[in-house]
mmCIF file of C-alpha atoms in Angstrom:
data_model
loop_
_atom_site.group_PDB
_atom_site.id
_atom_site.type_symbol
_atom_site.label_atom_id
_atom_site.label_comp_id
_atom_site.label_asym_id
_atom_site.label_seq_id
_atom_site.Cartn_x
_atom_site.Cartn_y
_atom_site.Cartn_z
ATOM 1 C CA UNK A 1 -14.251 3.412 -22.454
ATOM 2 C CA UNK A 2 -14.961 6.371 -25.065
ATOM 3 C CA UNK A 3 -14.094 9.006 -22.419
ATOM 4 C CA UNK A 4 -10.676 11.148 -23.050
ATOM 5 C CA UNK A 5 -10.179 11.195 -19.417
ATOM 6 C CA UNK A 6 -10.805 6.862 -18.196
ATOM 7 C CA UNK A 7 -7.008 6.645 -18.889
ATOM 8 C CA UNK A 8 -6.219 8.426 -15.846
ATOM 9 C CA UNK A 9 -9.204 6.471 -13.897
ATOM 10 C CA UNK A 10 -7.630 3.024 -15.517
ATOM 11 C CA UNK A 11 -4.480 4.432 -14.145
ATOM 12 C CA UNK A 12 -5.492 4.923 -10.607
ATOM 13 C CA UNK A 13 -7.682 1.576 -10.553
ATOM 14 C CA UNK A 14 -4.808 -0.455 -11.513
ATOM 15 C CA UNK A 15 -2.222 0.869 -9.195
ATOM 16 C CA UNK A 16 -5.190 -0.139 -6.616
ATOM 17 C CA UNK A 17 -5.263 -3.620 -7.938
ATOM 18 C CA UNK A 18 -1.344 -4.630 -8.178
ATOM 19 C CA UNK A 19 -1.552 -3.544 -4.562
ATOM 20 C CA UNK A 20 -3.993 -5.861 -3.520
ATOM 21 C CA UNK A 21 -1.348 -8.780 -6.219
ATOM 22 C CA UNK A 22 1.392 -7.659 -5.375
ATOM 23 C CA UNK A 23 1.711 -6.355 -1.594
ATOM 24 C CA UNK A 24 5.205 -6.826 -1.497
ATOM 25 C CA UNK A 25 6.106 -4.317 -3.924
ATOM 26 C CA UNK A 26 2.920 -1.602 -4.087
ATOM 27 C CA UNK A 27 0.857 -1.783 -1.379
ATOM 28 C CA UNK A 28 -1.794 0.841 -0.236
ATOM 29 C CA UNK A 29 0.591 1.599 3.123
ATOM 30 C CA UNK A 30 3.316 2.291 0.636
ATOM 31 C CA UNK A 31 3.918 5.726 -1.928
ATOM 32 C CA UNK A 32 4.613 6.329 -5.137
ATOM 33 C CA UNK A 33 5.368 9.335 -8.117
ATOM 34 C CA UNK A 34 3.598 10.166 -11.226
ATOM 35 C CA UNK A 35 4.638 11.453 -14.201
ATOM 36 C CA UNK A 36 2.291 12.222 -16.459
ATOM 37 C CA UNK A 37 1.572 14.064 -20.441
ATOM 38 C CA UNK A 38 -1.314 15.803 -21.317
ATOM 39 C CA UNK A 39 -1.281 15.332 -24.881
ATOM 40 C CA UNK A 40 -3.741 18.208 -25.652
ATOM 41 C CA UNK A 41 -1.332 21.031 -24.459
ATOM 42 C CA UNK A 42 1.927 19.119 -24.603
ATOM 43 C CA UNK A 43 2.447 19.836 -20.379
ATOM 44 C CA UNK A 44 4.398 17.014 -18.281
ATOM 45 C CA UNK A 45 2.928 17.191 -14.698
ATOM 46 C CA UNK A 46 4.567 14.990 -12.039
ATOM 47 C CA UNK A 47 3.261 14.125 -9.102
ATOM 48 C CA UNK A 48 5.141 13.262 -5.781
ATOM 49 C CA UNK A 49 3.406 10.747 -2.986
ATOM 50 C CA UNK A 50 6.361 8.803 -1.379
ATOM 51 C CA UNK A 51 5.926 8.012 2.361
ATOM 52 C CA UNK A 52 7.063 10.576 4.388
ATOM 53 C CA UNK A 53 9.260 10.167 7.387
ATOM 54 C CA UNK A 54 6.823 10.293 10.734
ATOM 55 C CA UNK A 55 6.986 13.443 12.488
ATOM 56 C CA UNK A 56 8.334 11.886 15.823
ATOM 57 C CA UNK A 57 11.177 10.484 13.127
ATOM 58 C CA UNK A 58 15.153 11.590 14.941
ATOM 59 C CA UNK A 59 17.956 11.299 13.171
ATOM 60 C CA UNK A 60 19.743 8.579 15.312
ATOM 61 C CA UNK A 61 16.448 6.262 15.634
ATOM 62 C CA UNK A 62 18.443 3.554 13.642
ATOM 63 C CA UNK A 63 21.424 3.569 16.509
ATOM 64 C CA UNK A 64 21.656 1.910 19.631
ATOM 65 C CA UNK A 65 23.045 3.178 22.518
ATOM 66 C CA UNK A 66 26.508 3.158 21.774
ATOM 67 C CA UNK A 67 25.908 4.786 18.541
ATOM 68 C CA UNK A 68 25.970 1.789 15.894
ATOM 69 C CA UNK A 69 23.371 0.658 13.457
ATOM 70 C CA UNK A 70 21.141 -1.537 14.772
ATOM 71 C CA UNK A 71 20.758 -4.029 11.658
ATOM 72 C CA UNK A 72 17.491 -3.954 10.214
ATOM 73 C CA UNK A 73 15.768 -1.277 12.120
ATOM 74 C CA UNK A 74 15.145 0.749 8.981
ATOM 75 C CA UNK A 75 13.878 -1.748 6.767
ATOM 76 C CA UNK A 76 11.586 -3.984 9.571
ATOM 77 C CA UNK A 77 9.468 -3.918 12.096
ATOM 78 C CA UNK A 78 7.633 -0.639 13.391
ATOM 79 C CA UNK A 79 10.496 1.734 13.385
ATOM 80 C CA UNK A 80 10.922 1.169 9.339
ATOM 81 C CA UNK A 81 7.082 2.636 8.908
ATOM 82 C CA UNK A 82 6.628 5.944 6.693
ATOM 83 C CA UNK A 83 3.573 7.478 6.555
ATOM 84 C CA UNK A 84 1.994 6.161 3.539
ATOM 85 C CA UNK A 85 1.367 7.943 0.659
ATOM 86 C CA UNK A 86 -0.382 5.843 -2.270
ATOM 87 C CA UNK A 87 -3.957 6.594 -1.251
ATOM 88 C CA UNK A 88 -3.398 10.184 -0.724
ATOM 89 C CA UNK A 89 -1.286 9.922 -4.391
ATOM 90 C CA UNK A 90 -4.541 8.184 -6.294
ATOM 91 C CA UNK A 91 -7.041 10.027 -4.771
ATOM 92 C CA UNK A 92 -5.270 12.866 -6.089
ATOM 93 C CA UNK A 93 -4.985 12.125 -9.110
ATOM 94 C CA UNK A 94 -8.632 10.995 -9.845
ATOM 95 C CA UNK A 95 -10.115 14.556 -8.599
ATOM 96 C CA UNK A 96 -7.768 16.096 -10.764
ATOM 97 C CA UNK A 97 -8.282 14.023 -13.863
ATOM 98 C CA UNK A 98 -10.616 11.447 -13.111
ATOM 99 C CA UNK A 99 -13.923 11.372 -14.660
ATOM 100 C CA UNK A 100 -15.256 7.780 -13.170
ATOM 101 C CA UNK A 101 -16.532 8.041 -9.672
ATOM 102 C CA UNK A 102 -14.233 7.326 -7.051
ATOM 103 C CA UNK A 103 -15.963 3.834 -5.896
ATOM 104 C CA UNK A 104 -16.126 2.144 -9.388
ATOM 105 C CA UNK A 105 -12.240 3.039 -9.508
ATOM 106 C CA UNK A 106 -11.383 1.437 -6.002
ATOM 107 C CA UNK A 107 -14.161 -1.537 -7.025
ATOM 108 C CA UNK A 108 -11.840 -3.895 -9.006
ATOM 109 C CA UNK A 109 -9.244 -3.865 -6.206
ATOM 110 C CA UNK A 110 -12.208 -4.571 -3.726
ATOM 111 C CA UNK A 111 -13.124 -7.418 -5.445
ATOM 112 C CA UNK A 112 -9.619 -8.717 -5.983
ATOM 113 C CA UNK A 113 -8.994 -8.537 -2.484
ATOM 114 C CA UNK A 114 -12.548 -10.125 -0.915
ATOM 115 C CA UNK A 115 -12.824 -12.973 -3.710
ATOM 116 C CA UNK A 116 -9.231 -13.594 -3.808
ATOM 117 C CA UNK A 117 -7.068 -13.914 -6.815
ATOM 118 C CA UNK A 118 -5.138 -16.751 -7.951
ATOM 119 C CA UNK A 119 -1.025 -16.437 -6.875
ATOM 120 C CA UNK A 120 1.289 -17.018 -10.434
ATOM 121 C CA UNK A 121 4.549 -18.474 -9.992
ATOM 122 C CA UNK A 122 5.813 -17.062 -13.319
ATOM 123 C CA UNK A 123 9.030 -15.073 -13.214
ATOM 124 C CA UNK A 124 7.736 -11.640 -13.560
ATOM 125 C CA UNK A 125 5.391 -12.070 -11.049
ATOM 126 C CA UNK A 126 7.253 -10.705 -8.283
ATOM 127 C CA UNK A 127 4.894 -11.926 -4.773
ATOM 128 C CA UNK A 128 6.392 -14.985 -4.715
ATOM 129 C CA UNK A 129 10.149 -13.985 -5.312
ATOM 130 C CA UNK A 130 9.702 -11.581 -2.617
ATOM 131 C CA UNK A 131 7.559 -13.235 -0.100
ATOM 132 C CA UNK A 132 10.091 -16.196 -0.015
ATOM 133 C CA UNK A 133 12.953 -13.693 1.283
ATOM 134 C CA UNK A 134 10.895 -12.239 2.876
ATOM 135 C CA UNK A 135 9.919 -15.644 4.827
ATOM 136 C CA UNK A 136 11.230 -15.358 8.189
ATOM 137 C CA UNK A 137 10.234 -12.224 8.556
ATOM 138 C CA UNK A 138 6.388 -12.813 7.604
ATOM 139 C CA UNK A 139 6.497 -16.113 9.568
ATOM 140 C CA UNK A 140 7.806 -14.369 12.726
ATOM 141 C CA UNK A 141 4.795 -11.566 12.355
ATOM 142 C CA UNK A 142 1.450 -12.762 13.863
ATOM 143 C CA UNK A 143 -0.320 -10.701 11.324
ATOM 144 C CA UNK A 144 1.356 -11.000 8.488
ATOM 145 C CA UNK A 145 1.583 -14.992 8.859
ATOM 146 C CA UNK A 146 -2.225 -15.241 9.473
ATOM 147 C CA UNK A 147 -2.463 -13.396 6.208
ATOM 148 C CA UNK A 148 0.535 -14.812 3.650
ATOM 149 C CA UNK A 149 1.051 -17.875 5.591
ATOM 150 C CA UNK A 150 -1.923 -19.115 7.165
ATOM 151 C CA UNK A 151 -0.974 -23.279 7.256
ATOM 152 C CA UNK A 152 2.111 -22.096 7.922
ATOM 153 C CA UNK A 153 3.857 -22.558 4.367
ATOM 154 C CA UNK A 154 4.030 -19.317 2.145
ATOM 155 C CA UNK A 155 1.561 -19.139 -0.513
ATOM 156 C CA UNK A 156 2.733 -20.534 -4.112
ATOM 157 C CA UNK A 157 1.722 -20.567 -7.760
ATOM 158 C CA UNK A 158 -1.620 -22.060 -8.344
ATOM 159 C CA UNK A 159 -2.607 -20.823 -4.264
ATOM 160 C CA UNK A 160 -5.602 -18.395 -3.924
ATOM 161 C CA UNK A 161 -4.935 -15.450 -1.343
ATOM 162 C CA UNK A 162 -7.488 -14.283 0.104
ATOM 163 C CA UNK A 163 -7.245 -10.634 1.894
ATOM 164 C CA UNK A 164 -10.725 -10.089 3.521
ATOM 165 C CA UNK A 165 -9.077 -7.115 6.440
ATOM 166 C CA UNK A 166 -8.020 -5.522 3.386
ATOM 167 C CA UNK A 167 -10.710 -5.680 1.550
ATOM 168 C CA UNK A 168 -12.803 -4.026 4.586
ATOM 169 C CA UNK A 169 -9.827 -1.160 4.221
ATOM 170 C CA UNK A 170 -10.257 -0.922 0.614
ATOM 171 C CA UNK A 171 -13.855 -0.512 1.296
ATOM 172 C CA UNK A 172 -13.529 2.348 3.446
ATOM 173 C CA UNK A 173 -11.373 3.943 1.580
ATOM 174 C CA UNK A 174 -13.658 3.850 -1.856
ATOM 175 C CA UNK A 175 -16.188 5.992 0.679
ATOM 176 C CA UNK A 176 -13.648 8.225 1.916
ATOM 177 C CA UNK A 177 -9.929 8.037 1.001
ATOM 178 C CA UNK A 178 -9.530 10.722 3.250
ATOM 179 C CA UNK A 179 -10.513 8.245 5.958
ATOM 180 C CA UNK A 180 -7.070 6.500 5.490
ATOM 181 C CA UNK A 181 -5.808 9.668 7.506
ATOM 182 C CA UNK A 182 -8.519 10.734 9.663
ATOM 183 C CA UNK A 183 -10.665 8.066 10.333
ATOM 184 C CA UNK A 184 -10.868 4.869 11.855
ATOM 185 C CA UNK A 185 -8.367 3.301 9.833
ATOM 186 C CA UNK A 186 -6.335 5.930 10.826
ATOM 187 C CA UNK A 187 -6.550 5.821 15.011
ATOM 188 C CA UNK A 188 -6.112 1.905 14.511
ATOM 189 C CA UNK A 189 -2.439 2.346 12.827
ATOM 190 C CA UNK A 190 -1.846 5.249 15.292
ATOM 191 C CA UNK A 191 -3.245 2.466 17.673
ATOM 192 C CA UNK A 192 -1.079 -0.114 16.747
ATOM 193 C CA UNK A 193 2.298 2.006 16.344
ATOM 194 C CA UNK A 194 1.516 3.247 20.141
ATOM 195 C CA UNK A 195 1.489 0.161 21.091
ATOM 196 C CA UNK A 196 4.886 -1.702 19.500
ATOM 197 C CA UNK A 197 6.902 1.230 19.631
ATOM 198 C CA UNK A 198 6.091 3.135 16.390
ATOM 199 C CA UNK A 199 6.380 6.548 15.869
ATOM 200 C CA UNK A 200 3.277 7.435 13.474
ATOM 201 C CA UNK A 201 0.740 9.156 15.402
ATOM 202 C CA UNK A 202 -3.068 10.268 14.341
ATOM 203 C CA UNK A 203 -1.431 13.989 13.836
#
């Protein structure tokens, strides 16, 4: 793009893309790190934007009452939820090396997301591995099924997904990523946790 610093913009608008193609595995309500070299004074920055645990989070959430595990309580449904922190990550990033605006970096994933792209069944692309063990758990989730699973058969190679909710979000968030956190998008996930048990609230 002749600019020194569109690298770091490519950067953030790809990580935006692969979450809109591959949900599974980099989604915007996941997190992420960044390691990064500034090849004009030689520094290494990194950059840490993992999901944190919600502040309600106790440390025997994941036991019943007689103090076992209760299988799968960490890893689904609304107890397993972190507070993202990919959009906080990328937005970071861009106002600290970005030099494209903000929308035309978020734009490509838009797009992906409200035209749909078309779902590869080759073996490094990873939605369908993951979707598929993933099936019963998708299928069993009103919202997710509507989404992944909308005739009720996962989508396959050759499919086009769709992801129009998303691309609203994505939308949003190319305005204000701060909105992710503040906003609208924000009361609706505190919202939705209150409402199934979660423990993220708006604070």
């Amino acid at each position: 793009l002749g600019d020194k610093r569109a690298p770091y913009c490519m950067s953030v608008a790809t990580a935006f893309a692969i979450s809109v193609v591959e949900p599974f595995s980099a989604g915007i309500g996941g997190g992420g790190f960044l390691l990064l070299h500034l090849p004009k004074t030689g520094e290494i920055k990194a950059l840490d934007f993992r999901e944190r645990a919600p502040l309600r989070a106790t440390r025997d959430m994941y036991l019943d009452e007689q103090g076992k595990v209760r299988p799968g309580a960490s890893v689904n449904g609304y107890l397993a939820v972190g507070v993202p922190g990919t959009v906080a990550g990328l937005a970071e990033v861009h106002r600290r090396y970005g030099k494209l605006p903000w929308r035309d970096v978020v734009a490509p994933a838009i797009r992906l997301a409200d035209e749909g792209f078309i779902v590869s069944s080759v073996r490094t692309w990873r939605f369908v591995q993951i979707s598929e063990t993933r099936r019963n758990i998708i299928l069993n989730n009103p919202a997710a099924r509507q989404i992944f699973a909308p005739n009720g058969s996962l989508f396959t190679g050759g499919d086009r997904l769709v992801q129009r909710d998303l691309a609203r979000t994505l939308h949003a968030i190319a305005s204000n990523p701060q909105t992710f956190y503040t906003g609208n998008i924000a009361r609706t996930i505190a919202d939705d946790m209150a409402r199934n048990g979660g423990l993220i609230t708006l604070e």
